[in-house]
XYZ file of C-alpha atoms in Angstrom:
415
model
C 21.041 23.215 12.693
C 20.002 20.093 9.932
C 19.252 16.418 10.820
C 22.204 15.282 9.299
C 25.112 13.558 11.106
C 28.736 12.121 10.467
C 30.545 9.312 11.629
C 32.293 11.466 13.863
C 30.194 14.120 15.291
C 26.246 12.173 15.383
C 23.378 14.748 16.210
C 21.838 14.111 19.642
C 18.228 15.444 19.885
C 17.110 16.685 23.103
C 20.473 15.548 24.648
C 19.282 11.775 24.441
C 18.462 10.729 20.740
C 21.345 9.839 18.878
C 20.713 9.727 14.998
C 22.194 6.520 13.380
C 20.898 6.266 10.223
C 18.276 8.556 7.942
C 15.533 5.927 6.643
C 12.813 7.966 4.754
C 11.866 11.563 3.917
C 8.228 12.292 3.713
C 6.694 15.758 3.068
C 8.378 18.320 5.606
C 9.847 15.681 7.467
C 12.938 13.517 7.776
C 12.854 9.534 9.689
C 15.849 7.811 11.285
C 16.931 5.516 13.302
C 18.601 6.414 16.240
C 19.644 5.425 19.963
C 17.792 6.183 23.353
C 20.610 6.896 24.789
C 19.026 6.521 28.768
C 17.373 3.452 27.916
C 20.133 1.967 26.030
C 17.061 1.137 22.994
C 16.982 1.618 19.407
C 14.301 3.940 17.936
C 12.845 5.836 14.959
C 12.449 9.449 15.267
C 10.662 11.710 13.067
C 11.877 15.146 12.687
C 9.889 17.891 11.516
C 12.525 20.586 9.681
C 12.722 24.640 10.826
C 11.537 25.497 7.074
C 7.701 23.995 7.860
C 4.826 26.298 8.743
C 3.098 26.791 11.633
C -0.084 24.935 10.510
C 2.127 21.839 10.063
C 3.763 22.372 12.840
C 0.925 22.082 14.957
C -0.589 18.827 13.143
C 2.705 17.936 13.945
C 2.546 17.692 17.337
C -1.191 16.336 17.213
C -0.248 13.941 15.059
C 2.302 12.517 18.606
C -0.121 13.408 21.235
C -3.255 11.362 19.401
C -0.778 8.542 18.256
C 0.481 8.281 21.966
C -2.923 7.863 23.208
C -3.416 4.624 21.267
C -1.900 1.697 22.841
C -2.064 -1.456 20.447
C 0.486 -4.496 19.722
C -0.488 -3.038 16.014
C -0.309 0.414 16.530
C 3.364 1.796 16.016
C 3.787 3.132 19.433
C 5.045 6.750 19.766
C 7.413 6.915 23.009
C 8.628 10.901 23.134
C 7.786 14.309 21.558
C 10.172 16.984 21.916
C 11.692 20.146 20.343
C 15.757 20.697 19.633
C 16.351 24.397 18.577
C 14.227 25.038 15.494
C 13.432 21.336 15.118
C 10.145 19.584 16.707
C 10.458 15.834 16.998
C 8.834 12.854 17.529
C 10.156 9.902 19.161
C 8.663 6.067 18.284
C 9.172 2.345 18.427
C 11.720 1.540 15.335
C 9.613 -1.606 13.009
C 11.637 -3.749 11.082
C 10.152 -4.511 7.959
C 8.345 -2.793 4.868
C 5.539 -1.266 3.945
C 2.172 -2.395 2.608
C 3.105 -0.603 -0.348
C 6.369 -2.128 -0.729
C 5.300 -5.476 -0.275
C 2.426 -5.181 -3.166
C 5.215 -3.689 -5.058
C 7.470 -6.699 -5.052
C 4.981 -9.643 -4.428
C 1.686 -8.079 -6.808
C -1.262 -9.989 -5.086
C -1.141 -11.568 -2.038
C -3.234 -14.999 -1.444
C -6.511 -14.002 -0.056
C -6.271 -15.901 3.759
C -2.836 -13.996 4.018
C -4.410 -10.613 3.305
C -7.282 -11.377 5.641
C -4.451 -12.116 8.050
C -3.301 -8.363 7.260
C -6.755 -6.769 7.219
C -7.660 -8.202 11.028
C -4.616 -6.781 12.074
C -4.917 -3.243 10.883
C -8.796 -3.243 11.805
C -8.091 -3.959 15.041
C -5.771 -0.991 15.563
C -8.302 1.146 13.978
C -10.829 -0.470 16.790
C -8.307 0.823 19.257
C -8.053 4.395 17.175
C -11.599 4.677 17.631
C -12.079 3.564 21.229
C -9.593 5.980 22.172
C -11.706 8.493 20.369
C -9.093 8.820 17.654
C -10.181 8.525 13.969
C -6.603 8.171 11.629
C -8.493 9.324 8.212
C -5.284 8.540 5.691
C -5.425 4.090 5.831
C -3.395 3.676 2.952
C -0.862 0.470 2.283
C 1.993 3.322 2.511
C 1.250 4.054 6.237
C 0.956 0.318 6.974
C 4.549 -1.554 8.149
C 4.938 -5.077 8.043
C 7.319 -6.279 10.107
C 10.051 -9.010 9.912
C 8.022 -11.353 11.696
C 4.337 -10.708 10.122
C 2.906 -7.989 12.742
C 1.371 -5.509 10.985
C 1.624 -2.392 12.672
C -0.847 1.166 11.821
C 1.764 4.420 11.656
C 1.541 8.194 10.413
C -1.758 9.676 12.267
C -0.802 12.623 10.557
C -3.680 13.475 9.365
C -5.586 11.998 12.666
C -8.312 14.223 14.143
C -10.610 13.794 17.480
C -13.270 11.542 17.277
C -15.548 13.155 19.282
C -14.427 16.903 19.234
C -15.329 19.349 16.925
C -15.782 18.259 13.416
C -12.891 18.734 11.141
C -14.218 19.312 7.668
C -10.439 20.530 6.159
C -9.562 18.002 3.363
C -5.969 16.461 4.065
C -4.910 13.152 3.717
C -4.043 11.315 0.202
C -6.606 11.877 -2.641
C -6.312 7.666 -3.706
C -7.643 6.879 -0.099
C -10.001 9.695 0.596
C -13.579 8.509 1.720
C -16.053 10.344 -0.477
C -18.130 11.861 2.355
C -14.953 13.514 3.381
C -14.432 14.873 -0.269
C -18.045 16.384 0.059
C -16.924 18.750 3.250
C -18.923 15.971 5.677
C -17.668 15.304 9.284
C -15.509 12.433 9.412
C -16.561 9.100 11.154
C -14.926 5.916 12.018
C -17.026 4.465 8.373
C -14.491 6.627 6.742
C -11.813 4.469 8.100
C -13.438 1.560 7.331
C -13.873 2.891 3.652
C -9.478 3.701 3.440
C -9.180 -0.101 5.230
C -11.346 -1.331 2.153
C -8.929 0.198 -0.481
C -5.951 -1.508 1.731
C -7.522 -5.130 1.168
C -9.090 -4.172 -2.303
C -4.819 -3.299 -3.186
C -3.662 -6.576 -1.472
C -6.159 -8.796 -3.222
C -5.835 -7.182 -7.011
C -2.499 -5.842 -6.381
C -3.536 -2.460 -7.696
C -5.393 0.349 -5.934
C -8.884 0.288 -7.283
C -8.723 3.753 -8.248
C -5.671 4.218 -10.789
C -5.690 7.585 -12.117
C -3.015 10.013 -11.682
C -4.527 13.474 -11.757
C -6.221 14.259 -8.193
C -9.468 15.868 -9.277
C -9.781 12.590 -11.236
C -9.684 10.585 -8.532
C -11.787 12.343 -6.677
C -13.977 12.474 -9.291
C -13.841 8.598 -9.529
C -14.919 8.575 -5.773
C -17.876 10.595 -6.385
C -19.121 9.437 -9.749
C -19.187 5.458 -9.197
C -18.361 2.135 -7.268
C -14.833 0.731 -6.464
C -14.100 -1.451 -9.270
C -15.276 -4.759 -8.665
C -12.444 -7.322 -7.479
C -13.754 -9.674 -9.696
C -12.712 -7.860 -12.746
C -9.948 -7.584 -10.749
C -8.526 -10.408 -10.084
C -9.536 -14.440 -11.469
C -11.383 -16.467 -8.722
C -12.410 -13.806 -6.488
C -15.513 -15.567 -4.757
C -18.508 -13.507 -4.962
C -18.996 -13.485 -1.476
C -15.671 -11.937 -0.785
C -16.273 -9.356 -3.508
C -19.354 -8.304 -1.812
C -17.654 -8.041 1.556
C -15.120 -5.418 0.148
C -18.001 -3.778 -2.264
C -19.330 -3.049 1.140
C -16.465 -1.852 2.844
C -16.414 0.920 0.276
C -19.875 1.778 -0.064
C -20.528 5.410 -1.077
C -22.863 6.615 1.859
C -21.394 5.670 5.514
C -24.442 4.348 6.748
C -23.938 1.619 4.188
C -20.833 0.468 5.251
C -19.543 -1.926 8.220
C -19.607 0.077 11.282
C -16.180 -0.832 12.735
C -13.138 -1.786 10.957
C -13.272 -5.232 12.992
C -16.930 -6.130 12.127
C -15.469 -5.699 8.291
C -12.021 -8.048 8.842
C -14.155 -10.609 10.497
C -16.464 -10.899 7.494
C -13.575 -10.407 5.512
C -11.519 -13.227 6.877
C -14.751 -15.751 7.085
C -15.425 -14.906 3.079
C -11.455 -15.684 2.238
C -11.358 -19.027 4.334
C -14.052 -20.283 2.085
C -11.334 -20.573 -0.975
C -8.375 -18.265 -2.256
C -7.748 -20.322 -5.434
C -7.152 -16.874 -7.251
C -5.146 -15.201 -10.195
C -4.894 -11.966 -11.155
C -5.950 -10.924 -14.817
C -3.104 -11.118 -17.366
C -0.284 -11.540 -14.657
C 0.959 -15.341 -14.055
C -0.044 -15.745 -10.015
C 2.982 -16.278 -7.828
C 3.318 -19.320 -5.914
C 2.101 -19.287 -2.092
C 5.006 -19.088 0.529
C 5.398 -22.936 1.854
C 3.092 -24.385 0.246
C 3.306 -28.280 0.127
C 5.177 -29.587 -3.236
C 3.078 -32.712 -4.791
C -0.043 -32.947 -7.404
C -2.483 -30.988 -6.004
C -5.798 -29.497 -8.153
C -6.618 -25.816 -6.855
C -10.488 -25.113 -5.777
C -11.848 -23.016 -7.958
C -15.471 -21.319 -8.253
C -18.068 -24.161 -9.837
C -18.226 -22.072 -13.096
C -14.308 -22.349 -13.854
C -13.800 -25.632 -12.333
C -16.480 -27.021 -15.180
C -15.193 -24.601 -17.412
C -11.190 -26.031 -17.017
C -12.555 -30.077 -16.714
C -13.849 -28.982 -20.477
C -11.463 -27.435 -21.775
C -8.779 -30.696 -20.479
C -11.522 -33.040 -21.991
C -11.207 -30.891 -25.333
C -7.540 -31.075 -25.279
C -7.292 -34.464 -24.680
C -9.514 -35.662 -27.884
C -7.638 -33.167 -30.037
C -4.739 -34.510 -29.127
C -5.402 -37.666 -29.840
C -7.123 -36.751 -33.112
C -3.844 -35.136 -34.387
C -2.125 -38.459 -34.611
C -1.277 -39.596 -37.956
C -2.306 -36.311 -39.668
C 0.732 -33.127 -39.664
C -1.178 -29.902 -39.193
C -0.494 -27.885 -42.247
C 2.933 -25.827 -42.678
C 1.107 -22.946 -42.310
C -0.057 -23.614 -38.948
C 3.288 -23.945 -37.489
C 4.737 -21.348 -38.735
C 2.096 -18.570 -37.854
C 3.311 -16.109 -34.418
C 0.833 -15.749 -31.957
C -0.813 -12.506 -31.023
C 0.487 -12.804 -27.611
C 4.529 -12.725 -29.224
C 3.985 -10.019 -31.110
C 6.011 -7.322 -30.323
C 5.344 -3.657 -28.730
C 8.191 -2.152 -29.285
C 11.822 -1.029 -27.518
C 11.429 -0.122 -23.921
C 11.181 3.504 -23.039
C 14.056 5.267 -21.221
C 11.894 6.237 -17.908
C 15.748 6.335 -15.807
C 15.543 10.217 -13.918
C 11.760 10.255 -14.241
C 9.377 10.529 -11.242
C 8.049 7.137 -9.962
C 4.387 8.213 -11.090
C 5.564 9.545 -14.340
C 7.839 6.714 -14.666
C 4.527 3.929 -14.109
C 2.250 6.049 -16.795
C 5.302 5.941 -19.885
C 5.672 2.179 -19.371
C 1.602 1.327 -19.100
C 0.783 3.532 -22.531
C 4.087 1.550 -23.883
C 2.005 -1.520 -23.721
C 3.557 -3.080 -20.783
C 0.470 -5.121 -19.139
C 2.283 -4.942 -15.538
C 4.532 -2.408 -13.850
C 5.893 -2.956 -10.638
C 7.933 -1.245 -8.276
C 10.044 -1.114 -5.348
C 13.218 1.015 -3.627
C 16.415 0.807 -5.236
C 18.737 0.207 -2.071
C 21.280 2.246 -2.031
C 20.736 4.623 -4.111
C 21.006 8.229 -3.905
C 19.506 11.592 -6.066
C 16.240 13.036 -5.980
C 13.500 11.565 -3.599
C 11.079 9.493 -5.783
C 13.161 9.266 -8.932
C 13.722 6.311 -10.753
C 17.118 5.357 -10.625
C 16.989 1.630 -12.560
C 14.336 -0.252 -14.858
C 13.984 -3.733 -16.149
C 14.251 -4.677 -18.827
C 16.598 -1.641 -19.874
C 15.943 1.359 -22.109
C 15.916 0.022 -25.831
C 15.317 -3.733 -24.800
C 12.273 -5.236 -27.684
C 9.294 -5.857 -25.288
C 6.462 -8.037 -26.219
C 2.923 -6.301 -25.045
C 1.288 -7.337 -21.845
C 4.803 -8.254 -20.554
C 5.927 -7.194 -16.939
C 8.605 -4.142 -16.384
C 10.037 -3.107 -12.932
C 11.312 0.303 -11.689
C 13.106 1.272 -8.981
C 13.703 4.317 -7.162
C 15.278 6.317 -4.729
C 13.049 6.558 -1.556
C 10.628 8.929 -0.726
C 7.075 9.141 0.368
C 4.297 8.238 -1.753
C 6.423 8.567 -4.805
C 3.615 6.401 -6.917
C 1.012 9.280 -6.057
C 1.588 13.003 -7.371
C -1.302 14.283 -5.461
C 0.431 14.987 -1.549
């Protein structure tokens, strides 16, 4: 028996869930919403298909008892775990919103005191993880909803092992988020968390992950062989104290680290309240949600506030010098560098999302950015539309967005 439904004859799990609508596919298993039928609710249940084996099965089902055990307002809460003829499933609160990764996708950047905002939230779920003795080991903006109304709730402990039982030196979880002690065969801690939670608000602040490369040995290679990237390379106006706070975060030994998720989103929020007046290299920043319209000069680190107040004062005089001598024809008529074109767009249409990101980067595009393409249907992960089209003239550096039919961690090629 499948997880699909029609109109006319819905599915009923355990003879209460009534499947509505299929939302995502990850892995081995299949999420939708459906209806509590004896408590009249709307939910998300995640089913785990017959064809899975019996190791998965079993994380499975560790993956609902350890989730249940964590009660948090940012903690998706898991309600019911059951089993329907060859099926096991899980039953849990249905969030309205998007993903971490979704929202990076669309928006690129987010202004530093919102992603603070963001980071509390998630480190105080992984406070409650660890309190209840439950480390979640695979932090990643993928397994991070927002909601509709700006709660960010923690979901997928998957990949979620005991605190304080015995040691679980297996290496599972995604290779981009992987704490490097864990890559090394060491015993798991709740620093490791800390370390995915600093790749979470190293993404939101440079709108990137901060390790980019597609094969998995090389980024575990990456994780082994040398620091995060610094943000401030990153991303233009990056204080430095903020940059150290996340340089910490992702330390390479544990001890070095913050030793709870919250002690790192307090420092974290404190460095971001001192300024956010930030841009990220070679992408135009987008403007802040609500902000106030008027004249209005940004704060910006002493260096490039003197540096901009020079370059205005330099402006200004040349300007005024120009009057009553033309520039030479020449001048006028020479392109820029920055117009000069790349090429036509690559056809990346039917392509997998990660494939897809890698043609349109080595085409010259200096931004690629991505999100679901609603509606559509074909193979999980594909990309189903781009912009601009295949065959468009591009000029280099400019920005290109592809979207594709969901699935789970379609930007990765190494779960």
């Amino acid at each position: 028996m499948t997880a699909e439904t029609s109109d006319r004859h819905p599915r009923v799990l355990g003879g209460r869930y009534r499947l509505v609508e299929h939302i995502d596919r990850g892995g081995a298993a299949d999420v939708w919403r459906a209806r509590d039928e004896r408590l009249d609710r709307e939910v998300a249940v995640k089913i785990l298909g017959a064809e899975a084996d019996e190791a998965f099965r079993e994380r499975f089902t560790q993956e609902a008892r350890r989730a249940a055990s964590v009660t948090h307002p940012n903690v998706v809460t898991v309600f019911d775990e059951g089993q329907d003829g060859p099926d096991a499933f899980m039953v849990m609160e249905l969030v309205r919103g998007r993903t971490l990764r979704e929202v990076i996708a669309e928006r690129g950047p987010l202004p530093p005191h919102e992603a603070a905002r963001i980071v509390a939230q998630v480190g105080a779920a992984l406070d409650a993880a660890h309190g209840a003795g439950v480390l979640h080991l695979d932090v990643k903006p993928a397994n991070v909803i927002l909601s509709e109304s700006g709660i960010a709730k923690l979901a997928d402990f998957g990949v979620a092992t005991a605190a304080h039982g015995e040691a679980e030196r297996e290496l599972v979880g995604t290779a981009r988020y992987v704490a490097p002690e864990r890559i090394e065969g060491q015993a798991p801690t709740p620093r490791s968390d800390v370390y995915g939670l600093g790749l979470v608000a190293y993404e939101l602040l440079a709108g990137r992950p901060a390790f980019q490369g597609v094969d998995t040995d090389d980024l575990l290679r990456l994780r082994l062989e040398g620091a995060a990237p610094t943000l401030r390379a990153a991303r233009i106006g990056i204080s430095p104290e903020l940059d150290r706070v996340v340089a910490k975060a992702l330390e390479r030994e544990p001890r070095d680290r913050y030793a709870t998720a919250g002690q790192f989103a307090s420092a974290f929020r404190a460095a971001a309240e001192r300024g956010d007046a930030t841009a990220t290299l070679g992408v135009a920043p987008a403007p802040l949600p609500g902000a106030r319209r008027g004249l209005a000069l940004p704060r910006l680190d002493s260096t490039l506030a003197i540096l901009a107040i020079v370059l205005v004062l330099l402006g200004v005089v040349a300007l005024f010098l120009s009057f009553g001598s033309a520039p030479p024809p020449a001048a006028t008529a020479r392109p820029t560098a920055t117009a000069a074109a790349a090429g036509n767009t690559p056809n990346v249409v039917g392509q997998r999302l990660d494939r897809a990101i890698k043609t349109l980067r080595g085409a010259g595009f200096g931004v690629v950015a991505w999100d679901v393409a609603q509606g559509a249907t074909g193979k999980a992960c594909d990309v189903a539309r781009q912009e601009p089209a295949a065959g468009t003239p591009f000029g280099r550096g400019q920005r290109a967005t592809i979207f594709y039919v969901p699935g789970k961690d379609c930007d990765e090629d190494d779960d």
